[in-house]
Amino acid sequence: MDRQSNRSTRPTHTTGRGRAAFAAAVLAVSATVAGLTGAPPAAADSPASGSGTGIFDGKVPLTTTRTATSYLLQDPTRGNTNTVDGQTHAILSDADNTWGNGLPTNRQSAGVDAQFAAASVWDYYKSSFNRLGVRNDGKGVRSVVHYGSNYPNVFWSDACGCINYGDGAGNAHPLTTLDIGAHEITHGVTSATAGLGYSGEAGSLNEATSDIFATMVEFYANIPADVPDYFIGEKPDFNGDGTPLRYMDRPSRDGVSPDYWSPSLPNLDPHYGSGVANHFYFLLAEGSGPRVINGISYDSPTVNGAKLLGLGRTKAAAIWYRALTQYLTSNANYRAARTSTLAAARDLYGAGSTEYAAVAAAWSAVNVN
């Protein structure tokens, strides 16, 4: 069941009247952007091939819409996926179809990153699972860049089917990275499928699902400016010391997230409780112990000392996606996730398969038995 959700890559803390004000502001913005056009609409068959230079993505291709007088950052080949300036409330437009210059001071640069992220998410889900958009209805998402003022976060809203990117401190640090964009948009996919809640272990699985598919989108896009990795939110430097928000190979590297399940996990913020599922996924895809992927070193432990080989990202993602869309429910916990992914592996590869055994072993390795 679809519902209003505002899921951010890291916690947003609001209390009392602050929570009510924040919710009201979100609904107001959602209602506003849901009806935007930004410029006279062009025909649905008028895509144009452009390019842009993003803050984090470097130079990337863009499919835009040509109008009588300009180009819109709207992609008619991907369900009219588009990007809006949160201050002008208009779809970004350009005269020559060459967007941004890579600097935050250019308002198009953040838009390039956001539009490329949304297009990459569309392409990944379509090519991997034949899924057409967040709700599988052929409709693209709307990205709102330059949301608010000094807003240090990013969130997805089901109300408008849109992702909202803040510009950070001093409005000088947009948060439009590929993995963050894919993470937030995937909250919409989760809402439209399993409907996972946002507290306890269901919330942890919700967050982990977004991290898992954000990572898969990053590997799918494979752009030089953002080398694919198993880290979440490393490029905006949220922590101020160059470290990622989260590590999938060994979640405890962030100082808070657990590597293994324990009875205290349901009490954790979902952003940290997601560590167990993220760790499971890394072990399932890549295996345990030290390894180097794309020049980046990882070292993934197991609670029981098991040596795991990994199935590869494609099979691991297929198993998680089938579990998400066919078996997980809104109140699922880690035990249910184990059962669901085993059922998915059975469906895809057989109950006696190597893949089925690998799923069981990876869950045991993170203490979910």
Tab-separated table of N, CA, C and O in Angstrom, residues 238-311:
chain	number	residue	atom	x	y	z
A	238	PHE	N	29.937	13.694	4.904
A	238	PHE	CA	29.036	14.018	6.010
A	238	PHE	C	29.779	14.118	7.340
A	238	PHE	O	29.449	14.941	8.193
A	239	ASN	N	30.769	13.253	7.532
A	239	ASN	CA	31.454	13.177	8.819
A	239	ASN	C	32.576	14.191	8.977
A	239	ASN	O	33.123	14.339	10.071
A	240	GLY	N	32.928	14.859	7.897
A	240	GLY	CA	33.967	15.879	7.970
A	240	GLY	C	35.382	15.349	7.994
A	240	GLY	O	36.331	16.123	8.149
A	241	ASP	N	35.539	14.034	7.829
A	241	ASP	CA	36.892	13.473	7.837
A	241	ASP	C	37.135	12.559	6.640
A	241	ASP	O	38.076	11.760	6.623
A	242	GLY	N	36.281	12.668	5.632
A	242	GLY	CA	36.451	11.888	4.418
A	242	GLY	C	35.943	10.463	4.484
A	242	GLY	O	36.121	9.707	3.531
A	243	THR	N	35.312	10.074	5.596
A	243	THR	CA	34.847	8.692	5.741
A	243	THR	C	33.392	8.562	5.270
A	243	THR	O	32.622	9.518	5.302
A	244	PRO	N	32.996	7.357	4.844
A	244	PRO	CA	31.604	7.124	4.434
A	244	PRO	C	30.658	7.155	5.618
A	244	PRO	O	31.073	7.049	6.783
A	245	LEU	N	29.371	7.241	5.303
A	245	LEU	CA	28.347	7.073	6.335
A	245	LEU	C	28.284	5.624	6.790
A	245	LEU	O	28.159	5.342	7.978
A	246	ARG	N	28.346	4.683	5.834
A	246	ARG	CA	28.198	3.273	6.164
A	246	ARG	C	29.137	2.419	5.316
A	246	ARG	O	29.468	2.783	4.190
A	247	TYR	N	29.523	1.275	5.905
A	247	TYR	CA	30.404	0.303	5.251
A	247	TYR	C	29.667	-1.028	5.195
A	247	TYR	O	29.270	-1.566	6.233
A	248	MET	N	29.529	-1.589	4.003
A	248	MET	CA	28.772	-2.835	3.892
A	248	MET	C	29.610	-4.061	4.219
A	248	MET	O	29.076	-5.072	4.666
A	249	ASP	N	30.900	-4.007	4.029
A	249	ASP	CA	31.736	-5.185	4.291
A	249	ASP	C	31.912	-5.442	5.779
A	249	ASP	O	31.948	-6.584	6.224
A	250	ARG	N	31.995	-4.380	6.553
A	250	ARG	CA	32.140	-4.496	8.014
A	250	ARG	C	31.469	-3.275	8.625
A	250	ARG	O	32.109	-2.263	8.916
A	251	PRO	N	30.165	-3.312	8.823
A	251	PRO	CA	29.405	-2.129	9.238
A	251	PRO	C	29.927	-1.449	10.495
A	251	PRO	O	29.793	-0.230	10.651
A	252	SER	N	30.530	-2.211	11.409
A	252	SER	CA	31.014	-1.632	12.668
A	252	SER	C	32.140	-0.630	12.460
A	252	SER	O	32.520	0.072	13.402
A	253	ARG	N	32.655	-0.515	11.248
A	253	ARG	CA	33.688	0.473	10.979
A	253	ARG	C	33.196	1.898	11.220
A	253	ARG	O	34.006	2.811	11.395
A	254	ASP	N	31.866	2.104	11.223
A	254	ASP	CA	31.362	3.454	11.492
A	254	ASP	C	31.267	3.766	12.981
A	254	ASP	O	30.917	4.869	13.376
A	255	GLY	N	31.576	2.762	13.830
A	255	GLY	CA	31.565	2.968	15.276
A	255	GLY	C	30.235	2.757	15.944
A	255	GLY	O	30.144	2.809	17.174
A	256	VAL	N	29.178	2.496	15.158
A	256	VAL	CA	27.837	2.357	15.728
A	256	VAL	C	27.115	1.122	15.207
A	256	VAL	O	26.476	0.387	15.971
A	257	SER	N	27.174	0.878	13.908
A	257	SER	CA	26.394	-0.200	13.300
A	257	SER	C	26.943	-1.569	13.688
A	257	SER	O	28.158	-1.766	13.744
A	258	PRO	N	26.070	-2.531	13.934
A	258	PRO	CA	26.528	-3.879	14.294
A	258	PRO	C	26.884	-4.703	13.064
A	258	PRO	O	26.269	-4.551	12.000
A	259	ASP	N	27.847	-5.581	13.216
A	259	ASP	CA	28.174	-6.542	12.168
A	259	ASP	C	27.233	-7.734	12.199
A	259	ASP	O	27.002	-8.370	11.170
A	260	TYR	N	26.701	-8.044	13.393
A	260	TYR	CA	25.920	-9.270	13.589
A	260	TYR	C	24.630	-8.963	14.353
A	260	TYR	O	24.559	-8.010	15.137
A	261	TRP	N	23.648	-9.822	14.145
A	261	TRP	CA	22.382	-9.656	14.858
A	261	TRP	C	22.557	-9.961	16.343
A	261	TRP	O	23.311	-10.850	16.750
A	262	SER	N	21.823	-9.203	17.165
A	262	SER	CA	21.739	-9.467	18.601
A	262	SER	C	20.364	-9.019	19.068
A	262	SER	O	19.669	-8.270	18.366
A	263	PRO	N	19.928	-9.427	20.260
A	263	PRO	CA	18.596	-9.044	20.738
A	263	PRO	C	18.402	-7.536	20.894
A	263	PRO	O	17.258	-7.072	20.938
A	264	SER	N	19.484	-6.787	20.968
A	264	SER	CA	19.351	-5.337	21.132
A	264	SER	C	19.137	-4.609	19.811
A	264	SER	O	18.841	-3.412	19.799
A	265	LEU	N	19.249	-5.299	18.693
A	265	LEU	CA	19.176	-4.635	17.390
A	265	LEU	C	17.873	-3.877	17.157
A	265	LEU	O	17.900	-2.772	16.607
A	266	PRO	N	16.699	-4.391	17.562
A	266	PRO	CA	15.464	-3.647	17.298
A	266	PRO	C	15.426	-2.259	17.927
A	266	PRO	O	14.607	-1.425	17.520
A	267	ASN	N	16.286	-1.995	18.899
A	267	ASN	CA	16.290	-0.687	19.555
A	267	ASN	C	17.138	0.342	18.828
A	267	ASN	O	17.127	1.527	19.179
A	268	LEU	N	17.871	-0.085	17.802
A	268	LEU	CA	18.756	0.822	17.088
A	268	LEU	C	17.989	1.662	16.072
A	268	LEU	O	16.955	1.241	15.540
A	269	ASP	N	18.512	2.855	15.780
A	269	ASP	CA	18.029	3.630	14.646
A	269	ASP	C	18.168	2.752	13.396
A	269	ASP	O	19.178	2.072	13.223
A	270	PRO	N	17.164	2.740	12.507
A	270	PRO	CA	17.235	1.872	11.328
A	270	PRO	C	18.469	2.072	10.466
A	270	PRO	O	18.919	1.138	9.799
A	271	HIS	N	19.030	3.291	10.456
A	271	HIS	CA	20.236	3.530	9.663
A	271	HIS	C	21.411	2.705	10.167
A	271	HIS	O	22.326	2.389	9.412
A	272	TYR	N	21.387	2.372	11.468
A	272	TYR	CA	22.463	1.561	12.042
A	272	TYR	C	22.076	0.086	12.080
A	272	TYR	O	22.900	-0.790	11.803
A	273	GLY	N	20.820	-0.195	12.399
A	273	GLY	CA	20.357	-1.574	12.412
A	273	GLY	C	20.444	-2.237	11.044
A	273	GLY	O	20.481	-3.468	10.931
A	274	SER	N	20.504	-1.415	9.994
A	274	SER	CA	20.647	-1.945	8.632
A	274	SER	C	21.972	-2.653	8.425
A	274	SER	O	22.128	-3.413	7.456
A	275	GLY	N	22.923	-2.431	9.330
A	275	GLY	CA	24.254	-3.001	9.156
A	275	GLY	C	24.246	-4.508	8.986
A	275	GLY	O	25.026	-5.054	8.191
A	276	VAL	N	23.382	-5.207	9.707
A	276	VAL	CA	23.359	-6.670	9.635
A	276	VAL	C	22.962	-7.138	8.236
A	276	VAL	O	23.579	-8.044	7.666
A	277	ALA	N	21.917	-6.529	7.660
A	277	ALA	CA	21.497	-6.918	6.307
A	277	ALA	C	22.526	-6.473	5.269
A	277	ALA	O	22.771	-7.184	4.284
A	278	ASN	N	23.121	-5.306	5.452
A	278	ASN	CA	24.177	-4.869	4.537
A	278	ASN	C	25.347	-5.845	4.558
A	278	ASN	O	25.917	-6.177	3.512
A	279	HIS	N	25.713	-6.293	5.755
A	279	HIS	CA	26.816	-7.245	5.904
A	279	HIS	C	26.449	-8.573	5.244
A	279	HIS	O	27.264	-9.182	4.527
A	280	PHE	N	25.225	-9.046	5.491
A	280	PHE	CA	24.745	-10.257	4.830
A	280	PHE	C	24.897	-10.137	3.317
A	280	PHE	O	25.387	-11.062	2.645
A	281	TYR	N	24.487	-8.997	2.783
A	281	TYR	CA	24.512	-8.827	1.331
A	281	TYR	C	25.943	-8.844	0.793
A	281	TYR	O	26.213	-9.471	-0.245
A	282	PHE	N	26.845	-8.175	1.482
A	282	PHE	CA	28.242	-8.186	1.031
A	282	PHE	C	28.781	-9.613	1.029
A	282	PHE	O	29.435	-10.041	0.067
A	283	LEU	N	28.520	-10.345	2.101
A	283	LEU	CA	28.993	-11.728	2.182
A	283	LEU	C	28.376	-12.589	1.083
A	283	LEU	O	29.062	-13.435	0.481
A	284	LEU	N	27.098	-12.390	0.796
A	284	LEU	CA	26.438	-13.180	-0.235
A	284	LEU	C	27.006	-12.860	-1.616
A	284	LEU	O	27.209	-13.756	-2.434
A	285	ALA	N	27.256	-11.579	-1.857
A	285	ALA	CA	27.737	-11.171	-3.176
A	285	ALA	C	29.229	-11.414	-3.364
A	285	ALA	O	29.668	-11.889	-4.421
A	286	GLU	N	30.032	-11.081	-2.342
A	286	GLU	CA	31.483	-11.055	-2.516
A	286	GLU	C	32.238	-12.085	-1.685
A	286	GLU	O	33.394	-12.391	-1.987
A	287	GLY	N	31.636	-12.568	-0.604
A	287	GLY	CA	32.323	-13.517	0.253
A	287	GLY	C	33.023	-12.848	1.419
A	287	GLY	O	32.994	-11.628	1.579
A	288	SER	N	33.664	-13.662	2.249
A	288	SER	CA	34.300	-13.170	3.481
A	288	SER	C	35.801	-12.973	3.290
A	288	SER	O	36.380	-13.387	2.293
A	289	GLY	N	36.417	-12.335	4.302
A	289	GLY	CA	37.865	-12.158	4.302
A	289	GLY	C	38.309	-10.984	3.453
A	289	GLY	O	37.499	-10.252	2.881
A	290	PRO	N	39.621	-10.794	3.359
A	290	PRO	CA	40.159	-9.644	2.615
A	290	PRO	C	40.038	-9.822	1.107
A	290	PRO	O	40.171	-10.931	0.596
A	291	ARG	N	39.791	-8.717	0.423
A	291	ARG	CA	39.732	-8.715	-1.034
A	291	ARG	C	39.814	-7.277	-1.533
A	291	ARG	O	39.571	-6.333	-0.776
A	292	VAL	N	40.156	-7.112	-2.794
A	292	VAL	CA	40.245	-5.791	-3.413
A	292	VAL	C	39.282	-5.765	-4.588
A	292	VAL	O	39.323	-6.634	-5.464
A	293	ILE	N	38.400	-4.764	-4.607
A	293	ILE	CA	37.414	-4.598	-5.674
A	293	ILE	C	37.523	-3.177	-6.197
A	293	ILE	O	37.402	-2.216	-5.431
A	294	ASN	N	37.784	-3.037	-7.468
A	294	ASN	CA	37.969	-1.709	-8.077
A	294	ASN	C	39.029	-0.883	-7.356
A	294	ASN	O	38.894	0.329	-7.196
A	295	GLY	N	40.069	-1.571	-6.888
A	295	GLY	CA	41.166	-0.887	-6.222
A	295	GLY	C	40.905	-0.530	-4.776
A	295	GLY	O	41.735	0.110	-4.135
A	296	ILE	N	39.761	-0.959	-4.227
A	296	ILE	CA	39.379	-0.645	-2.852
A	296	ILE	C	39.473	-1.915	-2.016
A	296	ILE	O	38.977	-2.972	-2.417
A	297	SER	N	40.084	-1.814	-0.850
A	297	SER	CA	40.282	-2.977	0.014
A	297	SER	C	39.107	-3.163	0.966
A	297	SER	O	38.614	-2.202	1.558
A	298	TYR	N	38.684	-4.410	1.107
A	298	TYR	CA	37.628	-4.791	2.034
A	298	TYR	C	38.104	-5.992	2.850
A	298	TYR	O	38.987	-6.739	2.424
A	299	ASP	N	37.486	-6.171	4.005
A	299	ASP	CA	37.805	-7.336	4.836
A	299	ASP	C	36.568	-7.660	5.656
A	299	ASP	O	36.303	-7.026	6.680
A	300	SER	N	35.791	-8.645	5.199
A	300	SER	CA	34.494	-8.920	5.797
A	300	SER	C	34.566	-10.140	6.709
A	300	SER	O	34.885	-11.244	6.257
A	301	PRO	N	34.274	-9.975	8.007
A	301	PRO	CA	34.350	-11.080	8.965
A	301	PRO	C	33.051	-11.872	9.017
A	301	PRO	O	32.027	-11.478	8.435
A	302	THR	N	33.066	-12.995	9.704
A	302	THR	CA	31.852	-13.777	9.965
A	302	THR	C	31.820	-14.123	11.451
A	302	THR	O	32.860	-14.313	12.077
A	303	VAL	N	30.629	-14.199	12.024
A	303	VAL	CA	30.497	-14.439	13.455
A	303	VAL	C	30.938	-15.850	13.837
A	303	VAL	O	31.364	-16.094	14.975
A	304	ASN	N	30.842	-16.776	12.881
A	304	ASN	CA	31.138	-18.181	13.157
A	304	ASN	C	32.443	-18.668	12.533
A	304	ASN	O	32.730	-19.854	12.532
A	305	GLY	N	33.208	-17.729	11.982
A	305	GLY	CA	34.486	-18.097	11.374
A	305	GLY	C	34.368	-18.765	10.021
A	305	GLY	O	35.375	-19.222	9.457
A	306	ALA	N	33.165	-18.805	9.445
A	306	ALA	CA	32.960	-19.454	8.149
A	306	ALA	C	33.679	-18.682	7.042
A	306	ALA	O	33.771	-17.455	7.078
A	307	LYS	N	34.172	-19.422	6.060
A	307	LYS	CA	34.809	-18.833	4.887
A	307	LYS	C	33.815	-18.904	3.729
A	307	LYS	O	33.479	-19.994	3.258
A	308	LEU	N	33.351	-17.759	3.294
A	308	LEU	CA	32.328	-17.705	2.257
A	308	LEU	C	32.916	-17.185	0.951
A	308	LEU	O	33.757	-16.274	0.958
A	309	LEU	N	32.446	-17.734	-0.169
A	309	LEU	CA	32.990	-17.362	-1.475
A	309	LEU	C	32.194	-16.253	-2.162
A	309	LEU	O	32.753	-15.447	-2.896
A	310	GLY	N	30.907	-16.189	-1.960
A	310	GLY	CA	30.079	-15.189	-2.620
A	310	GLY	C	29.541	-15.664	-3.954
A	310	GLY	O	30.202	-16.417	-4.673
A	311	LEU	N	28.350	-15.185	-4.312
A	311	LEU	CA	27.672	-15.575	-5.547
A	311	LEU	C	27.863	-14.583	-6.675
A	311	LEU	O	27.496	-14.862	-7.817
